[in-house]
Amino acid sequence: MKTKQTSISLIILIIIGLFTACQKDFLDKNPTTAISAEAFWKSDADVQLALTGVYKRLQNGFLGHRKLWLDTYSDNALDRHSFYGFGNLTQGIVNSSNVPTAFYDIPYQGIAGCNYFLDNVDKAPTAEASKTIYKAEVRFLRAMFYFELEQAFGGVILYKSVPASVEAAKIKQSTKEEVLKFVHDELDFAIANLPDVAYNGHAVKGSAQALQAKVYLTEQNWPKAVEFANAVITGGKYQIYQGGYSNLFLSATQQSNPEIIFSTKYLSPNNPQGNEGVLVEVAWYGSIAPYQNLVDEYEMTNGKMIAETGSGYNAANPYANRDPRLKFTIKVPTEKYINPDGSEFKETDPLLTTYVQKKYIDLSKLPFDRTKIPVTDQNIIHLRYADVLLMYAEAKNEVSGPDLTIYDALDAIRTRKSVEMPRVDQTVYNTKDKLRDFILHERRIELALEGQRYYDLKRRNLTDTKLTPLKNPAGVPLKFGEKNNVLPFPQGELDKNKQLQQNPLY
């Protein structure tokens, strides 16, 4: 964790010359002049600029466009270039020296920004009503950062304000339960004080309710997960987007999209994803390579799995008559990307699984040229309405078994325009166990390659079960190496803080 002096320097650097693209207000401004700590917090404009700096932290690590790589730490895809070392981790090689530090340091950088903001915002002459909303936004973000840490490591160090000194920052971690209670408290404050409006680039009440539902889902507190997911559903601010499934992930349709509840924002030309954005790392390099196992999970258009009797699956034409989300999510071998000059676009490296991620890829930017990088500014979605419906379905099934509200939630997702899959067969999925399996299947398909699968498998204790049947392209069997479903703390953090205790069994 940063010291007080380092945190201040960090945030001042963030709030000069950097901004996050949200609604057409202060978060679209691009400050260019240096700001001294002594001269800051003198106006509401200063507060808004500092808030921009906090949002900016979402663009890094697994909170920015590299969130997509989390699917390569699962049964969904291969980390083609071992960008984060997930090739080793999915072989069960997990230790304090090879855990990606992005799991740890990026959330703590965000927390440093949140704490600096909350420690200082009352110095500004901002109206109290506005100040309360700003605080609620930052406390929502702080909850999000801590939830990221908890999902990875369990109990972590809780900093509720900027440490007074280097030594004061060297403390033992709190328990998992203490961290989760803090997250819930932060989200309760956010829910009580954020505007109850549609998502506009800033965290709003629905954002906090949806995240609260996800935290309770992860804890398997099913009644509470139902309560908060249902609050989003009945709130009426969100709906399934009917403008095309793949368009959800393209910048042209992401502003004011009724399905998006919270995202990391980008904006061209001044605040795009950068030189190594999705179009380069995923499209140009083909860095995220889906496994056959994921492709096989997509149903036929008649609602049957490919191995079911009567599915109509044809091994000689394996991609015909499949759930349309397959072609929107994954580039299959029979598909070609055609450049404006009529030539075929080819990824720079061989596709080791024969597949490459298509979701989030804007084909209007062809040709993808590493030497002439196109602007990539798709927002990375963290919470969307389909996810909320799936959370509701999963939790409600655990509470009371199958009912019409669960089927309705699933059908709303499956029957969206451009997908139009059959409704859930209620005569087949008519028990809690059968419906649970179908919900987890639907969750895998709907949210594939969005960075959700790793956490979904861990919270259900399914990672080892799902990895074990698979081999990587070199023929090496996959296995789950985490102990107690948590990562080890990076060795560098243990060296810096002797009070931090390594997670058991590492």
CSV table of C-alpha atoms in Angstrom, one decimal, residues 99-442:
chain,number,residue,atom,x,y,z
A,99,VAL,CA,0.8,-14.6,-9.0
A,100,PRO,CA,0.0,-11.6,-11.2
A,101,THR,CA,0.6,-8.5,-9.1
A,102,ALA,CA,-2.3,-6.8,-11.0
A,103,PHE,CA,-4.6,-8.8,-8.7
A,104,TYR,CA,-3.1,-6.9,-5.7
A,105,ASP,CA,-1.5,-3.5,-6.6
A,106,ILE,CA,-4.1,-2.2,-9.0
A,107,PRO,CA,-7.0,-2.4,-6.5
A,108,TYR,CA,-4.8,-0.8,-3.8
A,109,GLN,CA,-3.9,2.1,-6.1
A,110,GLY,CA,-7.6,2.6,-6.5
A,111,ILE,CA,-8.2,2.4,-2.8
A,112,ALA,CA,-5.4,5.0,-2.2
A,113,GLY,CA,-7.2,7.4,-4.5
A,114,CYS,CA,-10.5,6.8,-2.8
A,115,ASN,CA,-9.0,7.4,0.6
A,116,TYR,CA,-7.2,10.5,-0.4
A,117,PHE,CA,-10.5,11.9,-1.9
A,118,LEU,CA,-12.6,11.0,1.2
A,119,ASP,CA,-9.9,12.3,3.6
A,120,ASN,CA,-9.8,15.7,1.9
A,121,VAL,CA,-13.2,16.4,0.2
A,122,ASP,CA,-14.6,18.2,3.2
A,123,LYS,CA,-12.0,20.9,2.8
A,124,ALA,CA,-13.8,22.1,-0.4
A,125,PRO,CA,-16.7,24.6,-0.4
A,126,THR,CA,-18.9,22.2,-2.3
A,127,ALA,CA,-22.6,22.1,-1.4
A,128,GLU,CA,-23.3,19.3,1.1
A,129,ALA,CA,-25.9,17.6,-1.1
A,130,SER,CA,-23.4,17.3,-4.0
A,131,LYS,CA,-20.6,16.4,-1.7
A,132,THR,CA,-22.7,13.5,-0.3
A,133,ILE,CA,-23.2,12.1,-3.8
A,134,TYR,CA,-19.5,12.4,-4.6
A,135,LYS,CA,-18.7,10.5,-1.4
A,136,ALA,CA,-21.2,7.8,-2.3
A,137,GLU,CA,-19.6,7.4,-5.7
A,138,VAL,CA,-16.2,7.0,-4.2
A,139,ARG,CA,-17.4,4.6,-1.5
A,140,PHE,CA,-19.0,2.5,-4.2
A,141,LEU,CA,-15.6,2.4,-6.0
A,142,ARG,CA,-13.8,1.6,-2.8
A,143,ALA,CA,-16.2,-1.3,-2.3
A,144,MET,CA,-15.5,-2.5,-5.8
A,145,PHE,CA,-11.8,-2.4,-5.3
A,146,TYR,CA,-12.0,-4.2,-2.0
A,147,PHE,CA,-14.3,-6.8,-3.5
A,148,GLU,CA,-11.8,-7.5,-6.2
A,149,LEU,CA,-9.1,-8.0,-3.6
A,150,GLU,CA,-11.3,-10.3,-1.5
A,151,GLN,CA,-12.3,-12.5,-4.4
A,152,ALA,CA,-8.6,-13.0,-5.2
A,153,PHE,CA,-7.0,-13.2,-1.7
A,154,GLY,CA,-9.8,-13.6,0.9
A,155,GLY,CA,-8.8,-11.4,3.9
A,156,VAL,CA,-6.7,-8.4,3.0
A,157,ILE,CA,-5.4,-5.2,4.7
A,158,LEU,CA,-8.2,-2.7,5.3
A,159,TYR,CA,-7.2,0.9,4.8
A,160,LYS,CA,-10.1,3.1,5.6
A,161,SER,CA,-8.0,6.3,5.3
A,162,VAL,CA,-4.6,7.3,4.1
A,163,PRO,CA,-2.0,5.9,6.5
A,164,ALA,CA,-0.2,8.5,8.5
A,165,SER,CA,3.3,7.1,7.7
A,166,VAL,CA,5.2,4.4,6.0
A,167,GLU,CA,5.3,2.4,9.3
A,168,ALA,CA,1.5,2.9,9.9
A,169,ALA,CA,0.8,1.2,6.6
A,170,LYS,CA,2.6,-2.0,7.7
A,171,ILE,CA,-0.3,-3.8,9.3
A,172,LYS,CA,-1.8,-7.3,9.3
A,173,GLN,CA,-4.6,-8.1,7.0
A,174,SER,CA,-8.2,-8.2,8.2
A,175,THR,CA,-10.3,-11.4,8.0
A,176,LYS,CA,-12.4,-12.2,4.9
A,177,GLU,CA,-15.5,-11.6,7.0
A,178,GLU,CA,-14.3,-8.1,8.1
A,179,VAL,CA,-13.5,-7.2,4.5
A,180,LEU,CA,-16.9,-8.3,3.3
A,181,LYS,CA,-18.7,-6.4,6.1
A,182,PHE,CA,-16.8,-3.3,5.1
A,183,VAL,CA,-17.8,-3.8,1.5
A,184,HIS,CA,-21.4,-4.2,2.4
A,185,ASP,CA,-21.3,-1.1,4.6
A,186,GLU,CA,-19.8,0.9,1.8
A,187,LEU,CA,-22.5,-0.3,-0.6
A,188,ASP,CA,-25.3,0.4,1.9
A,189,PHE,CA,-24.1,4.0,2.0
A,190,ALA,CA,-23.9,4.2,-1.7
A,191,ILE,CA,-27.4,2.8,-2.2
A,192,ALA,CA,-28.8,5.3,0.3
A,193,ASN,CA,-27.1,8.3,-1.3
A,194,LEU,CA,-26.6,7.7,-5.0
A,195,PRO,CA,-29.2,9.1,-7.5
A,196,ASP,CA,-31.9,6.6,-8.4
A,197,VAL,CA,-31.5,7.1,-12.2
A,198,ALA,CA,-30.3,5.1,-15.2
A,199,TYR,CA,-26.5,4.6,-15.5
A,200,ASN,CA,-24.9,7.7,-17.0
A,201,GLY,CA,-21.2,7.0,-16.5
A,202,HIS,CA,-21.2,7.7,-12.8
A,203,ALA,CA,-22.1,5.1,-10.2
A,204,VAL,CA,-25.8,5.3,-9.5
A,205,LYS,CA,-28.1,3.5,-7.1
A,206,GLY,CA,-28.6,0.6,-9.4
A,207,SER,CA,-24.8,0.1,-9.8
A,208,ALA,CA,-24.5,-0.3,-6.0
A,209,GLN,CA,-27.6,-2.6,-5.7
A,210,ALA,CA,-26.2,-4.8,-8.5
A,211,LEU,CA,-22.8,-5.0,-6.9
A,212,GLN,CA,-24.3,-5.7,-3.5
A,213,ALA,CA,-26.2,-8.6,-5.1
A,214,LYS,CA,-23.0,-9.9,-6.6
A,215,VAL,CA,-21.2,-9.8,-3.3
A,216,TYR,CA,-24.0,-11.6,-1.5
A,217,LEU,CA,-24.1,-14.2,-4.4
A,218,THR,CA,-20.4,-14.8,-3.9
A,219,GLU,CA,-21.0,-15.4,-0.2
A,220,GLN,CA,-23.9,-17.7,-1.1
A,221,ASN,CA,-26.2,-15.5,1.0
A,222,TRP,CA,-29.0,-16.4,-1.4
A,223,PRO,CA,-31.9,-14.4,0.2
A,224,LYS,CA,-29.9,-11.2,0.3
A,225,ALA,CA,-28.7,-11.8,-3.3
A,226,VAL,CA,-32.4,-12.2,-4.3
A,227,GLU,CA,-33.3,-9.0,-2.5
A,228,PHE,CA,-30.8,-6.8,-4.2
A,229,ALA,CA,-31.0,-8.3,-7.6
A,230,ASN,CA,-34.8,-8.0,-7.4
A,231,ALA,CA,-34.4,-4.3,-6.4
A,232,VAL,CA,-32.6,-3.6,-9.7
A,233,ILE,CA,-35.3,-5.6,-11.6
A,234,THR,CA,-38.3,-3.9,-10.1
A,235,GLY,CA,-36.6,-0.5,-10.1
A,236,GLY,CA,-37.4,-0.3,-13.8
A,237,LYS,CA,-34.2,1.6,-14.8
A,238,TYR,CA,-32.6,-1.2,-16.9
A,239,GLN,CA,-33.7,-3.7,-19.5
A,240,ILE,CA,-32.2,-6.2,-22.0
A,241,TYR,CA,-30.7,-4.3,-24.9
A,242,GLN,CA,-32.6,-5.2,-28.1
A,243,GLY,CA,-30.1,-3.6,-30.6
A,244,GLY,CA,-28.0,-6.6,-31.2
A,245,TYR,CA,-26.0,-8.7,-28.7
A,246,SER,CA,-22.6,-7.9,-30.2
A,247,ASN,CA,-23.4,-4.2,-30.2
A,248,LEU,CA,-23.4,-4.2,-26.4
A,249,PHE,CA,-19.6,-4.2,-26.5
A,250,LEU,CA,-19.0,-1.6,-29.2
A,251,SER,CA,-18.5,2.1,-28.3
A,252,ALA,CA,-21.1,3.3,-30.8
A,253,THR,CA,-24.0,1.9,-28.8
A,254,GLN,CA,-22.6,2.0,-25.2
A,255,GLN,CA,-23.6,5.5,-24.3
A,256,SER,CA,-27.0,5.4,-22.6
A,257,ASN,CA,-27.4,1.7,-23.3
A,258,PRO,CA,-30.3,0.4,-21.1
A,259,GLU,CA,-28.5,-2.8,-20.2
A,260,ILE,CA,-25.2,-1.4,-18.8
A,261,ILE,CA,-25.3,-0.8,-15.1
A,262,PHE,CA,-21.6,0.0,-14.5
A,263,SER,CA,-18.5,0.0,-16.7
A,264,THR,CA,-15.0,1.3,-17.0
A,265,LYS,CA,-15.3,4.2,-19.4
A,266,TYR,CA,-13.0,5.3,-22.3
A,267,LEU,CA,-13.5,8.1,-24.8
A,268,SER,CA,-11.7,8.9,-28.1
A,269,PRO,CA,-9.6,10.6,-29.1
A,270,ASN,CA,-8.0,11.8,-25.8
A,271,ASN,CA,-8.8,8.9,-23.5
A,272,PRO,CA,-8.9,5.6,-25.5
A,273,GLN,CA,-7.6,2.2,-24.2
A,274,GLY,CA,-4.1,3.0,-25.4
A,275,ASN,CA,-1.5,1.4,-27.7
A,276,GLU,CA,-2.2,-2.1,-26.3
A,277,GLY,CA,-6.0,-2.0,-26.3
A,278,VAL,CA,-8.5,-4.7,-27.3
A,279,LEU,CA,-8.0,-4.2,-31.0
A,280,VAL,CA,-4.3,-4.8,-30.7
A,281,GLU,CA,-4.0,-7.4,-28.0
A,282,VAL,CA,-7.1,-9.5,-28.7
A,283,ALA,CA,-7.8,-8.8,-32.4
A,284,TRP,CA,-4.3,-8.2,-33.9
A,285,TYR,CA,-2.4,-10.7,-31.7
A,286,GLY,CA,-5.2,-13.2,-31.1
A,287,SER,CA,-4.1,-13.2,-27.4
A,288,ILE,CA,-7.3,-14.8,-26.0
A,289,ALA,CA,-8.0,-18.2,-27.6
A,290,PRO,CA,-11.2,-19.9,-26.6
A,291,TYR,CA,-11.1,-23.6,-25.9
A,292,GLN,CA,-13.2,-26.2,-27.8
A,293,ASN,CA,-14.8,-26.9,-24.5
A,294,LEU,CA,-16.5,-23.5,-24.5
A,295,VAL,CA,-17.5,-23.8,-28.2
A,296,ASP,CA,-19.2,-27.1,-27.5
A,297,GLU,CA,-21.2,-25.6,-24.7
A,298,TYR,CA,-23.3,-23.5,-27.1
A,299,GLU,CA,-26.7,-25.0,-27.8
A,300,MET,CA,-28.3,-25.7,-31.1
A,301,THR,CA,-30.9,-23.2,-32.2
A,302,ASN,CA,-33.6,-25.7,-31.1
A,303,GLY,CA,-32.4,-25.4,-27.5
A,304,LYS,CA,-30.7,-28.8,-27.3
A,305,MET,CA,-27.0,-29.4,-26.5
A,306,ILE,CA,-25.0,-30.7,-29.3
A,307,ALA,CA,-24.7,-34.2,-27.8
A,308,GLU,CA,-28.5,-34.5,-27.1
A,309,THR,CA,-30.6,-36.8,-29.2
A,310,GLY,CA,-32.5,-34.8,-31.8
A,311,SER,CA,-30.2,-31.8,-31.6
A,312,GLY,CA,-29.4,-31.8,-35.3
A,313,TYR,CA,-25.7,-31.3,-34.7
A,314,ASN,CA,-23.6,-32.0,-37.8
A,315,ALA,CA,-19.9,-32.6,-37.0
A,316,ALA,CA,-19.1,-31.8,-40.7
A,317,ASN,CA,-20.7,-28.4,-40.3
A,318,PRO,CA,-20.3,-27.8,-36.6
A,319,TYR,CA,-21.1,-24.1,-36.4
A,320,ALA,CA,-24.4,-24.2,-38.3
A,321,ASN,CA,-27.7,-23.7,-36.4
A,322,ARG,CA,-26.0,-22.9,-33.1
A,323,ASP,CA,-26.9,-20.4,-30.5
A,324,PRO,CA,-26.2,-17.0,-32.2
A,325,ARG,CA,-24.1,-15.9,-29.3
A,326,LEU,CA,-21.4,-18.3,-30.5
A,327,LYS,CA,-20.8,-16.2,-33.6
A,328,PHE,CA,-21.1,-13.0,-31.7
A,329,THR,CA,-18.5,-14.1,-29.1
A,330,ILE,CA,-16.0,-16.3,-30.9
A,331,LYS,CA,-14.4,-16.2,-34.4
A,332,VAL,CA,-14.7,-19.7,-35.7
A,333,PRO,CA,-12.4,-21.2,-38.4
A,334,THR,CA,-15.0,-20.8,-41.1
A,335,GLU,CA,-15.2,-17.1,-40.6
A,336,LYS,CA,-13.0,-14.5,-42.2
A,337,TYR,CA,-12.3,-10.9,-41.4
A,338,ILE,CA,-12.2,-8.9,-44.7
A,339,ASN,CA,-10.1,-5.7,-44.9
A,340,PRO,CA,-11.4,-2.7,-46.7
A,341,ASP,CA,-9.2,-3.5,-49.7
A,342,GLY,CA,-10.8,-7.0,-50.0
A,343,SER,CA,-7.9,-8.9,-48.5
A,344,GLU,CA,-8.3,-11.3,-45.6
A,345,PHE,CA,-7.1,-10.1,-42.2
A,346,LYS,CA,-4.9,-12.6,-40.5
A,347,GLU,CA,-3.9,-12.5,-36.8
A,348,THR,CA,-0.1,-12.1,-36.3
A,349,ASP,CA,0.3,-15.5,-34.6
A,350,PRO,CA,-1.1,-19.0,-35.2
A,351,LEU,CA,-4.4,-19.6,-33.3
A,352,LEU,CA,-3.4,-22.5,-31.1
A,353,THR,CA,-7.0,-23.5,-30.3
A,354,THR,CA,-8.2,-22.6,-33.8
A,355,TYR,CA,-10.5,-19.9,-32.2
A,356,VAL,CA,-10.1,-16.3,-31.2
A,357,GLN,CA,-12.2,-13.9,-29.2
A,358,LYS,CA,-14.6,-11.8,-31.2
A,359,LYS,CA,-16.6,-10.2,-28.4
A,360,TYR,CA,-15.5,-6.5,-28.0
A,361,ILE,CA,-13.9,-6.5,-31.4
A,362,ASP,CA,-15.0,-3.6,-33.6
A,363,LEU,CA,-14.8,-4.9,-37.1
A,364,SER,CA,-15.4,-1.4,-38.5
A,365,LYS,CA,-11.8,-0.6,-37.5
A,366,LEU,CA,-10.3,-3.1,-40.0
A,367,PRO,CA,-7.6,-3.4,-41.0
A,368,PHE,CA,-6.1,-3.9,-37.5
A,369,ASP,CA,-2.6,-2.6,-38.0
A,370,ARG,CA,-0.1,-2.6,-35.1
A,371,THR,CA,1.9,0.1,-36.8
A,372,LYS,CA,-1.2,2.3,-37.3
A,373,ILE,CA,-3.2,1.7,-34.1
A,374,PRO,CA,-6.9,2.5,-34.4
A,375,VAL,CA,-8.6,4.3,-31.5
A,376,THR,CA,-10.2,1.7,-29.2
A,377,ASP,CA,-12.6,3.2,-26.7
A,378,GLN,CA,-15.1,0.4,-25.9
A,379,ASN,CA,-16.2,0.6,-22.3
A,380,ILE,CA,-15.5,-2.5,-20.3
A,381,ILE,CA,-18.7,-3.7,-18.7
A,382,HIS,CA,-18.6,-4.8,-15.1
A,383,LEU,CA,-22.4,-5.0,-14.4
A,384,ARG,CA,-25.2,-5.4,-16.9
A,385,TYR,CA,-28.8,-6.3,-16.6
A,386,ALA,CA,-28.5,-9.8,-18.0
A,387,ASP,CA,-26.0,-10.5,-15.2
A,388,VAL,CA,-28.5,-9.2,-12.6
A,389,LEU,CA,-31.2,-11.5,-14.1
A,390,LEU,CA,-28.8,-14.4,-13.9
A,391,MET,CA,-27.9,-13.6,-10.3
A,392,TYR,CA,-31.5,-13.4,-9.4
A,393,ALA,CA,-32.3,-16.7,-11.1
A,394,GLU,CA,-29.4,-18.5,-9.4
A,395,ALA,CA,-30.1,-17.2,-5.9
A,396,LYS,CA,-33.9,-17.6,-6.2
A,397,ASN,CA,-33.5,-21.2,-7.3
A,398,GLU,CA,-31.3,-21.9,-4.2
A,399,VAL,CA,-33.9,-20.2,-1.9
A,400,SER,CA,-37.0,-21.9,-3.1
A,401,GLY,CA,-36.4,-24.0,-6.3
A,402,PRO,CA,-37.9,-23.4,-9.8
A,403,ASP,CA,-40.6,-20.8,-10.2
A,404,LEU,CA,-42.0,-18.7,-13.0
A,405,THR,CA,-39.9,-15.6,-12.0
A,406,ILE,CA,-36.7,-17.6,-12.6
A,407,TYR,CA,-37.9,-18.9,-16.0
A,408,ASP,CA,-38.9,-15.4,-17.0
A,409,ALA,CA,-35.5,-14.0,-16.0
A,410,LEU,CA,-33.7,-16.6,-18.1
A,411,ASP,CA,-36.1,-16.2,-21.1
A,412,ALA,CA,-35.6,-12.4,-21.1
A,413,ILE,CA,-32.0,-13.1,-21.8
A,414,ARG,CA,-32.4,-15.9,-24.3
A,415,THR,CA,-35.1,-14.3,-26.4
A,416,ARG,CA,-33.5,-10.9,-26.9
A,417,LYS,CA,-33.5,-9.7,-30.5
A,418,SER,CA,-30.5,-11.2,-32.5
A,419,VAL,CA,-30.3,-14.2,-30.1
A,420,GLU,CA,-33.9,-15.5,-30.1
A,421,MET,CA,-33.2,-18.8,-28.5
A,422,PRO,CA,-36.0,-21.0,-27.3
A,423,ARG,CA,-37.4,-20.4,-23.9
A,424,VAL,CA,-36.3,-22.7,-21.1
A,425,ASP,CA,-37.9,-26.1,-21.2
A,426,GLN,CA,-39.7,-26.1,-17.9
A,427,THR,CA,-40.5,-29.8,-18.2
A,428,VAL,CA,-36.8,-30.7,-18.4
A,429,TYR,CA,-35.3,-28.1,-15.9
A,430,ASN,CA,-37.9,-28.7,-13.3
A,431,THR,CA,-35.9,-29.4,-10.1
A,432,LYS,CA,-33.5,-27.3,-8.2
A,433,ASP,CA,-30.5,-29.3,-9.2
A,434,LYS,CA,-31.3,-29.5,-12.9
A,435,LEU,CA,-32.2,-25.8,-13.0
A,436,ARG,CA,-29.0,-24.9,-11.1
A,437,ASP,CA,-26.9,-26.6,-13.8
A,438,PHE,CA,-28.8,-24.9,-16.6
A,439,ILE,CA,-28.5,-21.4,-14.9
A,440,LEU,CA,-24.7,-21.9,-14.6
A,441,HIS,CA,-24.6,-23.0,-18.2
A,442,GLU,CA,-26.6,-20.0,-19.3
